[in-house]
PDB file of C-alpha atoms in Angstrom:
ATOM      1  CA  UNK A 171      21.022  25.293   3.463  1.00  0.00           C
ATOM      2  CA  UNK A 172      20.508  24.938  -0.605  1.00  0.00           C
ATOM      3  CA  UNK A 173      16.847  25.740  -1.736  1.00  0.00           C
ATOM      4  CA  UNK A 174      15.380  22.712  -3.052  1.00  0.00           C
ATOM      5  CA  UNK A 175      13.518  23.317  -6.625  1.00  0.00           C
ATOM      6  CA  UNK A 176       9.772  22.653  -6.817  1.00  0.00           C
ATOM      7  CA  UNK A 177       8.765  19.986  -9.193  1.00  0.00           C
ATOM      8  CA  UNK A 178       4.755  20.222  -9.325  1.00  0.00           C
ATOM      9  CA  UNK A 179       2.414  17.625 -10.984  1.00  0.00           C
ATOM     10  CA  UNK A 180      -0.764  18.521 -10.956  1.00  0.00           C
ATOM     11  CA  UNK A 181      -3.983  18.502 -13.280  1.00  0.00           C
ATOM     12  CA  UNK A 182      -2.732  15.741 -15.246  1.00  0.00           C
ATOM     13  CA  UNK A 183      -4.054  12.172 -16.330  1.00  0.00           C
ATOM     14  CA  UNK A 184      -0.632  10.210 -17.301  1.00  0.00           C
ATOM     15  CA  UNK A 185      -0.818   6.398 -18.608  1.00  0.00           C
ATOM     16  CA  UNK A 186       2.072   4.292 -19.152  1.00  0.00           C
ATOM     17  CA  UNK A 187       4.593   6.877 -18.368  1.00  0.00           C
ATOM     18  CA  UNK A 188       8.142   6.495 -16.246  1.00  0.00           C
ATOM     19  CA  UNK A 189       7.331   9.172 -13.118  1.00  0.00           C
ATOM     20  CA  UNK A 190      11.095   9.653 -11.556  1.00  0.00           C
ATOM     21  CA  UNK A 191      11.078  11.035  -8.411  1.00  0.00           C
ATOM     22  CA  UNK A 192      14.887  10.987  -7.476  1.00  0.00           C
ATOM     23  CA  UNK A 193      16.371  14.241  -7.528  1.00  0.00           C
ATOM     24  CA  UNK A 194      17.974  15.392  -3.924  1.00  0.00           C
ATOM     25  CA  UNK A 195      17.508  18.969  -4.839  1.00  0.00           C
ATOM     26  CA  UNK A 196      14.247  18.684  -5.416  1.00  0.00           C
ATOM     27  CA  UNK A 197      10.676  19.198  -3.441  1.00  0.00           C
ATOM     28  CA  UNK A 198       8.150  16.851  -5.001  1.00  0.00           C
ATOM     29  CA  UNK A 199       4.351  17.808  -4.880  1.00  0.00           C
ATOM     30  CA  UNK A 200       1.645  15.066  -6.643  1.00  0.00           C
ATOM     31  CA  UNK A 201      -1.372  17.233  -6.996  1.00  0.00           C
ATOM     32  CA  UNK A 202      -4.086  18.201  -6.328  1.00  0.00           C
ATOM     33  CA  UNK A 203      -6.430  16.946  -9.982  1.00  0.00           C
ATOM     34  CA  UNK A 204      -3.324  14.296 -10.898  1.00  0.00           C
ATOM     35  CA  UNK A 205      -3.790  10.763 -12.259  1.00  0.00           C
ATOM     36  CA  UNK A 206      -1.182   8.192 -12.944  1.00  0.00           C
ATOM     37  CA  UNK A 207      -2.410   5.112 -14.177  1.00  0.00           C
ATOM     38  CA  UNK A 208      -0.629   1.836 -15.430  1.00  0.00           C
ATOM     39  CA  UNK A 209       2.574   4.017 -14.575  1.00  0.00           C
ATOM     40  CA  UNK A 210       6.391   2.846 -13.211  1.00  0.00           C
ATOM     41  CA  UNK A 211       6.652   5.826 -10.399  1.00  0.00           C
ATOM     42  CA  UNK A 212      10.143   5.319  -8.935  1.00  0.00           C
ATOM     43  CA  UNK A 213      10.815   7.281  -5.906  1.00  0.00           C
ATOM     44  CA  UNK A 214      14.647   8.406  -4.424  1.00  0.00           C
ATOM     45  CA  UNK A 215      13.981  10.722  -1.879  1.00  0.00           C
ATOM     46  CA  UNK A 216      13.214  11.381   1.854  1.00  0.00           C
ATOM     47  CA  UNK A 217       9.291  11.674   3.173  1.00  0.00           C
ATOM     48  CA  UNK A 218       9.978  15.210   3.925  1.00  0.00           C
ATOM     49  CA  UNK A 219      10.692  15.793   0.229  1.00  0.00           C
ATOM     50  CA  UNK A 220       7.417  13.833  -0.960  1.00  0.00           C
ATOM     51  CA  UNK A 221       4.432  16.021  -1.017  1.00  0.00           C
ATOM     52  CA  UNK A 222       0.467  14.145  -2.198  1.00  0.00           C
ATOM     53  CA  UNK A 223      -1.934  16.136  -2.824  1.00  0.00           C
ATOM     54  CA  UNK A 224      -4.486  13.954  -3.448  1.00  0.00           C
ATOM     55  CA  UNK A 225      -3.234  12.432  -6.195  1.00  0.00           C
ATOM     56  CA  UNK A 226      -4.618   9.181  -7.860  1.00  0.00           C
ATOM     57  CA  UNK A 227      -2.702   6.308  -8.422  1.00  0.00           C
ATOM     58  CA  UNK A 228      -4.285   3.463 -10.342  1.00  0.00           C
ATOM     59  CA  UNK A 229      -3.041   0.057 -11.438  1.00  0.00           C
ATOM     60  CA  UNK A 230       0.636   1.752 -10.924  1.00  0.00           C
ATOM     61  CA  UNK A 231       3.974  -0.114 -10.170  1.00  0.00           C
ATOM     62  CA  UNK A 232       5.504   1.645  -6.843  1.00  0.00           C
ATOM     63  CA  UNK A 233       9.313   1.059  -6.580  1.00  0.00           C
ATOM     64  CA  UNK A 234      10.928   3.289  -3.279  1.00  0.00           C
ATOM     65  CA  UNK A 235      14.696   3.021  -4.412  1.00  0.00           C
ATOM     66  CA  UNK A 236      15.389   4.453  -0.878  1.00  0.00           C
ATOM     67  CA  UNK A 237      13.666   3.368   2.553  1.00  0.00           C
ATOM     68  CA  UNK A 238      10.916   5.761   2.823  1.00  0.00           C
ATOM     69  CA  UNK A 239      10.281   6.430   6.277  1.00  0.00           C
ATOM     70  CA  UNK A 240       7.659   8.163   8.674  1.00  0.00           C
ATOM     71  CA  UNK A 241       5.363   9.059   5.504  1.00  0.00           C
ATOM     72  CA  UNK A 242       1.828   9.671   6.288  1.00  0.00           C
ATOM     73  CA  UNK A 243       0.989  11.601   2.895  1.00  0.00           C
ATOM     74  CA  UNK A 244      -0.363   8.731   1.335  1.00  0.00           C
ATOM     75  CA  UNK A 245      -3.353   9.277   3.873  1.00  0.00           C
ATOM     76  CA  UNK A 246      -4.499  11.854   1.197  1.00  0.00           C
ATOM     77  CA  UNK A 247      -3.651   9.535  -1.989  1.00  0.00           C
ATOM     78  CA  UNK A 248      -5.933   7.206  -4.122  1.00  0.00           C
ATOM     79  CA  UNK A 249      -4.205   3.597  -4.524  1.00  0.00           C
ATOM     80  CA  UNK A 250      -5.782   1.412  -6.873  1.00  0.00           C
ATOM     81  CA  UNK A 251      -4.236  -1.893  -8.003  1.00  0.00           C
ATOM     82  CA  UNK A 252      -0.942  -0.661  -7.308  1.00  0.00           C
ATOM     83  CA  UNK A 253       1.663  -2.871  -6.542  1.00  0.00           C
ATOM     84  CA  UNK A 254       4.870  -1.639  -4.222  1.00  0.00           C
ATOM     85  CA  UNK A 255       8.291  -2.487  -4.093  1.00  0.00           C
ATOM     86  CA  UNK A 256      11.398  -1.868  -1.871  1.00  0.00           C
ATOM     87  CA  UNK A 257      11.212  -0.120   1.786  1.00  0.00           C
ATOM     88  CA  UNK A 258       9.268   1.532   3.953  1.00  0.00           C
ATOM     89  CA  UNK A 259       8.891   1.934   7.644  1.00  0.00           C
ATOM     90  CA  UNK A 260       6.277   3.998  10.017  1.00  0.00           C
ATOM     91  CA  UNK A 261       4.202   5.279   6.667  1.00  0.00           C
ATOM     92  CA  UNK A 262       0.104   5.077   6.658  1.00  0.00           C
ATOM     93  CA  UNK A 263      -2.274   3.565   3.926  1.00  0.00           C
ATOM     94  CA  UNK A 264      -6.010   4.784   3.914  1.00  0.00           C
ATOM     95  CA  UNK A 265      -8.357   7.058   5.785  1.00  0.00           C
ATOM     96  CA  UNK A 266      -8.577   7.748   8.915  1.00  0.00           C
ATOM     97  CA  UNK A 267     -10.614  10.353  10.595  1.00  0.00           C
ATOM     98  CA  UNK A 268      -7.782  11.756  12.383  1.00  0.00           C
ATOM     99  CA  UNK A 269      -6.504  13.102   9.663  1.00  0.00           C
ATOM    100  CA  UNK A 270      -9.427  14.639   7.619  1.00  0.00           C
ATOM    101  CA  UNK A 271      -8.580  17.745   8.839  1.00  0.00           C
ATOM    102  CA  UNK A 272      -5.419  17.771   7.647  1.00  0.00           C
ATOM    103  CA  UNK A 273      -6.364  16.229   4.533  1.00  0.00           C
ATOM    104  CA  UNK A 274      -7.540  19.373   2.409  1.00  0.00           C
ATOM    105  CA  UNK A 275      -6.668  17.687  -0.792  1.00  0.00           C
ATOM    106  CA  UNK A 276      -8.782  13.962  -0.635  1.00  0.00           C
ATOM    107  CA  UNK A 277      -9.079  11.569   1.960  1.00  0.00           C
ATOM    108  CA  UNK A 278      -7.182   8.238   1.502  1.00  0.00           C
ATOM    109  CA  UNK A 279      -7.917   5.370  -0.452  1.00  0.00           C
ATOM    110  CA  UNK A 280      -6.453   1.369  -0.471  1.00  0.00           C
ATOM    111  CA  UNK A 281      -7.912  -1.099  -2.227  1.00  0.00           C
ATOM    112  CA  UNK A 282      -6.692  -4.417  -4.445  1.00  0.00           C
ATOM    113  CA  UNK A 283      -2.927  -3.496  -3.879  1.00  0.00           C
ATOM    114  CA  UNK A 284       0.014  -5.914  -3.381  1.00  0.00           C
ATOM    115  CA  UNK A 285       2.781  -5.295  -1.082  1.00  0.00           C
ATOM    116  CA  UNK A 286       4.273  -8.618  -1.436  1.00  0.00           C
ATOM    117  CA  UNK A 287       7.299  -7.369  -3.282  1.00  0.00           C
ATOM    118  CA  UNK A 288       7.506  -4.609  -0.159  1.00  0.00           C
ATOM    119  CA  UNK A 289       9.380  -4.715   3.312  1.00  0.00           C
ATOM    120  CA  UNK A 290       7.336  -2.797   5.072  1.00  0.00           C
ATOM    121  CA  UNK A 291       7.768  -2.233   9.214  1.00  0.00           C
ATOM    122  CA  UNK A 292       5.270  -0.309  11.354  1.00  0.00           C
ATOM    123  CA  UNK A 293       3.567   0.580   8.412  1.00  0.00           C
ATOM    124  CA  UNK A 294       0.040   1.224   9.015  1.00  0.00           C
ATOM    125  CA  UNK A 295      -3.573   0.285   6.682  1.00  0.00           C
ATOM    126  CA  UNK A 296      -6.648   2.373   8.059  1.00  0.00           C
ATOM    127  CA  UNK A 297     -10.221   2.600   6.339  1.00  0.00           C
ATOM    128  CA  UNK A 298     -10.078  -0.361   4.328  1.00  0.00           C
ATOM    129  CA  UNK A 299     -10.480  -3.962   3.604  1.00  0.00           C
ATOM    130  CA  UNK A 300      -7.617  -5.699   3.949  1.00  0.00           C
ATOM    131  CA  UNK A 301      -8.893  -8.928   2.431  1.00  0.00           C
ATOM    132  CA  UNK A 302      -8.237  -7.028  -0.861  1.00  0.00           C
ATOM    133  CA  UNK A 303      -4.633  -6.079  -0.378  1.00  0.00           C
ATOM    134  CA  UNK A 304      -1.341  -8.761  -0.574  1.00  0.00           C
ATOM    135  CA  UNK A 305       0.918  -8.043   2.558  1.00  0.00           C
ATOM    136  CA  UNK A 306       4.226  -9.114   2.486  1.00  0.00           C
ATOM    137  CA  UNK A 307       5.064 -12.370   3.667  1.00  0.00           C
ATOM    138  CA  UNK A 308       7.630 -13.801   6.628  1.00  0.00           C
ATOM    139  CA  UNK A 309       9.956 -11.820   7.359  1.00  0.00           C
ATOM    140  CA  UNK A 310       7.482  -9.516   7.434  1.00  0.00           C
ATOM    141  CA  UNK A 311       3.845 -10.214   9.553  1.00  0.00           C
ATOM    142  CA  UNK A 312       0.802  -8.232   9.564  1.00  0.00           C
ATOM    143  CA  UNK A 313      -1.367  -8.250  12.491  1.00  0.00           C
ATOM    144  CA  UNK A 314      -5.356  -7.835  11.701  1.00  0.00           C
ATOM    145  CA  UNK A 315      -7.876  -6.160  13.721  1.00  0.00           C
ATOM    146  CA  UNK A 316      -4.641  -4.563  16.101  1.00  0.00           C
ATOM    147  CA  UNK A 317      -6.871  -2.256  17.986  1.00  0.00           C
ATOM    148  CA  UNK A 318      -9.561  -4.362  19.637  1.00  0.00           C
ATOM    149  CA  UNK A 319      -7.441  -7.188  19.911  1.00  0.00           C
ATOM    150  CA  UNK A 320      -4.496  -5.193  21.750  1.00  0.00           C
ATOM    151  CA  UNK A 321      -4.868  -6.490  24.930  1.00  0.00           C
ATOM    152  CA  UNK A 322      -5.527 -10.055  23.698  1.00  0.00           C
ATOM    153  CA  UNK A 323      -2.426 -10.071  21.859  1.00  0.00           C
ATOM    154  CA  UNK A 324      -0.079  -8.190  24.541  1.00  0.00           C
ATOM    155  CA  UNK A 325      -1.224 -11.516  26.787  1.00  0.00           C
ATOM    156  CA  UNK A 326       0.661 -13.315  24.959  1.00  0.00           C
ATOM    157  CA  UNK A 327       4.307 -14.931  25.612  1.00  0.00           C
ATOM    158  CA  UNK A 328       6.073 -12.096  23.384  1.00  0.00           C
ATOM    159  CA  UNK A 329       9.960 -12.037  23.691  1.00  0.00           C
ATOM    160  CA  UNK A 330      12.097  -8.990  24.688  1.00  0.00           C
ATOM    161  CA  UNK A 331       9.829  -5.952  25.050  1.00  0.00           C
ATOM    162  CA  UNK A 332       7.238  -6.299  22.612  1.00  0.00           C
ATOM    163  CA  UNK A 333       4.127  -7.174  24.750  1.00  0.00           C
ATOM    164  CA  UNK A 334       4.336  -4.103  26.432  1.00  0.00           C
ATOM    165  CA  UNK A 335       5.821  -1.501  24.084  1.00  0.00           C
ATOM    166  CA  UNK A 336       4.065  -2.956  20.432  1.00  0.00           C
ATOM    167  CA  UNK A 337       1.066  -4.584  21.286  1.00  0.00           C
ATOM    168  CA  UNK A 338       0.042  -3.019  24.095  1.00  0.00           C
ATOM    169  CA  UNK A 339       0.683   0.558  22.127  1.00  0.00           C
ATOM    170  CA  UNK A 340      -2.171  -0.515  19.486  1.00  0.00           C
ATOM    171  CA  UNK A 341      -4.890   1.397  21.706  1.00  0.00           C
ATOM    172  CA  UNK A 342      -3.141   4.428  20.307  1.00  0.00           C
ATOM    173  CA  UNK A 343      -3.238   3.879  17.056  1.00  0.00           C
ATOM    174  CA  UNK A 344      -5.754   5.903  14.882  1.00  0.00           C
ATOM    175  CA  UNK A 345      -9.220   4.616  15.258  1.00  0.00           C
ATOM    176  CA  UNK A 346      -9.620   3.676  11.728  1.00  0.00           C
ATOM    177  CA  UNK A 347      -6.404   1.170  11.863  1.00  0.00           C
ATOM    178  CA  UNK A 348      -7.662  -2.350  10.519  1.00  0.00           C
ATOM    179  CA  UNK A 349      -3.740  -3.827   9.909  1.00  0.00           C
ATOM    180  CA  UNK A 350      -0.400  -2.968  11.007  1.00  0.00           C
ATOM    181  CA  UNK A 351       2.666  -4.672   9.524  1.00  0.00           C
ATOM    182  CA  UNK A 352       6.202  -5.296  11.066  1.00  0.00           C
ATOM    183  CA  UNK A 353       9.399  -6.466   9.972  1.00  0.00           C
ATOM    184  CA  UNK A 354      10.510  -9.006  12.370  1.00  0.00           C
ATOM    185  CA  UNK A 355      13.856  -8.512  11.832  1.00  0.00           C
ATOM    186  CA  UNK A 356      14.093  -4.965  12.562  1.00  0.00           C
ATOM    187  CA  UNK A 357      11.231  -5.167  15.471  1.00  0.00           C
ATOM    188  CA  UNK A 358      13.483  -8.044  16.904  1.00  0.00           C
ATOM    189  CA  UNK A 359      16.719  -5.414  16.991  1.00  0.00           C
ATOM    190  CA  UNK A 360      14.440  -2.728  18.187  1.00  0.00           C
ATOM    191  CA  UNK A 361      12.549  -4.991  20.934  1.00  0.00           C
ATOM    192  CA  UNK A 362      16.199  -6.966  22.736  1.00  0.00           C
ATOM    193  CA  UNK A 363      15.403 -10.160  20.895  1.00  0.00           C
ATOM    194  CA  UNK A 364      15.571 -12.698  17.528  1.00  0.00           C
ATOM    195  CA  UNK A 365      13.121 -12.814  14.388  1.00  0.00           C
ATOM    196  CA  UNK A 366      12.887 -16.647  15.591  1.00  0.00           C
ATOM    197  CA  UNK A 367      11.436 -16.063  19.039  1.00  0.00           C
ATOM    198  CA  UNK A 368       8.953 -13.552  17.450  1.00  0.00           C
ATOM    199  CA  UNK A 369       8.016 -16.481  14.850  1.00  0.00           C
ATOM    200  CA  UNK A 370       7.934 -18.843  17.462  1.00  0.00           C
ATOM    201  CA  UNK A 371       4.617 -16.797  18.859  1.00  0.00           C
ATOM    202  CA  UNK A 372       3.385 -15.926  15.786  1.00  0.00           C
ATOM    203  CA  UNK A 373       2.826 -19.891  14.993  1.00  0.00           C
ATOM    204  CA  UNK A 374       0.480 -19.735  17.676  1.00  0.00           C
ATOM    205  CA  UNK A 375      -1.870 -16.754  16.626  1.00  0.00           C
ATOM    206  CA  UNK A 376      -4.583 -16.301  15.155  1.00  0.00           C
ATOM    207  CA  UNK A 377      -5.547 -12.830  13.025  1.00  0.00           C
ATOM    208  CA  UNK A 378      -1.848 -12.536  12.116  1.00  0.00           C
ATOM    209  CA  UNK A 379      -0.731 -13.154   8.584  1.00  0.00           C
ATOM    210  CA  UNK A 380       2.824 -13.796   7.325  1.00  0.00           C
TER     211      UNK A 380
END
């Protein structure tokens, strides 16, 4: 297996700079002490090859060339104002006490960003206020409040197997969890059924937005 090469940003405050993050052969750490702000950060790599630190990341433009999947590390970042573009799928936004311990660099911020430009799925927003951030819209819905209203929304007439296995499942989500958003789509593929039965429920919910 080739050693990747460590590209380390750290104790910096850049403004209006191109950050590429896109090099295969390359292990990516975002600082601890680093600011980005009114940036174009492109990222091209895997999750695994994506390291925050605690970095800060305000009124930036987030563009994920490639899906970026199963990412929790922005659990440790500071988003302000950004707005994100392209894929991602199982990654979490904000704090969450859960990970604290785990979070030796900064605990998570989200605030005033816009995903609408974003296809997110099972992507997670914990510690927040979600009336300041822009989810995507249809084909992608974002279910508010997922937690307490698990049971109340497993009730309902879901196709395939997402009553039990999606809604249901909200109980054990961290405790902080105030939004999760899906890609009906892919959740339709996953769950044995069509993005126009899921819609077909979602018409009749409240607390969901898409």
């Amino acid at each position: 297996m080739a050693w990747l090469e460590n590209v380390i940003l750290e104790h910096k405050d850049l403004q209006n700079e191109r950050v590429q993050l896109t090099s295969k052969g390359a292990l990516y750490f975002l600082g601890p002490k680093l600011t980005l702000r009114d940036c174009e950060v492109v990222l091209k790599v895997s999750g695994r090859n994506l390291l925050i630190r605690g970095a800060h990341f305000i009124d930036c433009t987030i563009e994920v060339k490639q899906e970026l999947k199963n990412h929790q590390d922005w659990v440790s970042a500071t988003l302000k104002g950004c707005r994100f573009k392209g894929r991602m799928s199982g990654c979490d936004f904000g704090y969450s006490p859960e990970f604290v311990s785990d979070a030796k660099f900064g605990v998570g911020v989200i605030e005033d960003c816009d995903f609408t430009e974003a296809r997110l799925d099972g992507c997670r927003f914990m510690g927040c206020d979600p009336s300041t951030l822009r989810f995507p819209t249809w084909p992608c819905f974002t279910v508010l409040d997922p937690i307490q209203r698990s049971r109340e929304l497993a009730r309902l007439p879901w196709p395939g197997n997402i009553s039990s296995i999606v809604m249901a499942g909200h109980v054990r989500d961290p405790s902080a969890t105030v939004a999760v958003t899906y890609h009906a789509p892919t959740l339709a593929k996953e769950s044995g059924t069509t993005a126009e039965a899921i819609r077909a429920v979602l018409d009749t919910c409240t607390g969901v937005l898409f």
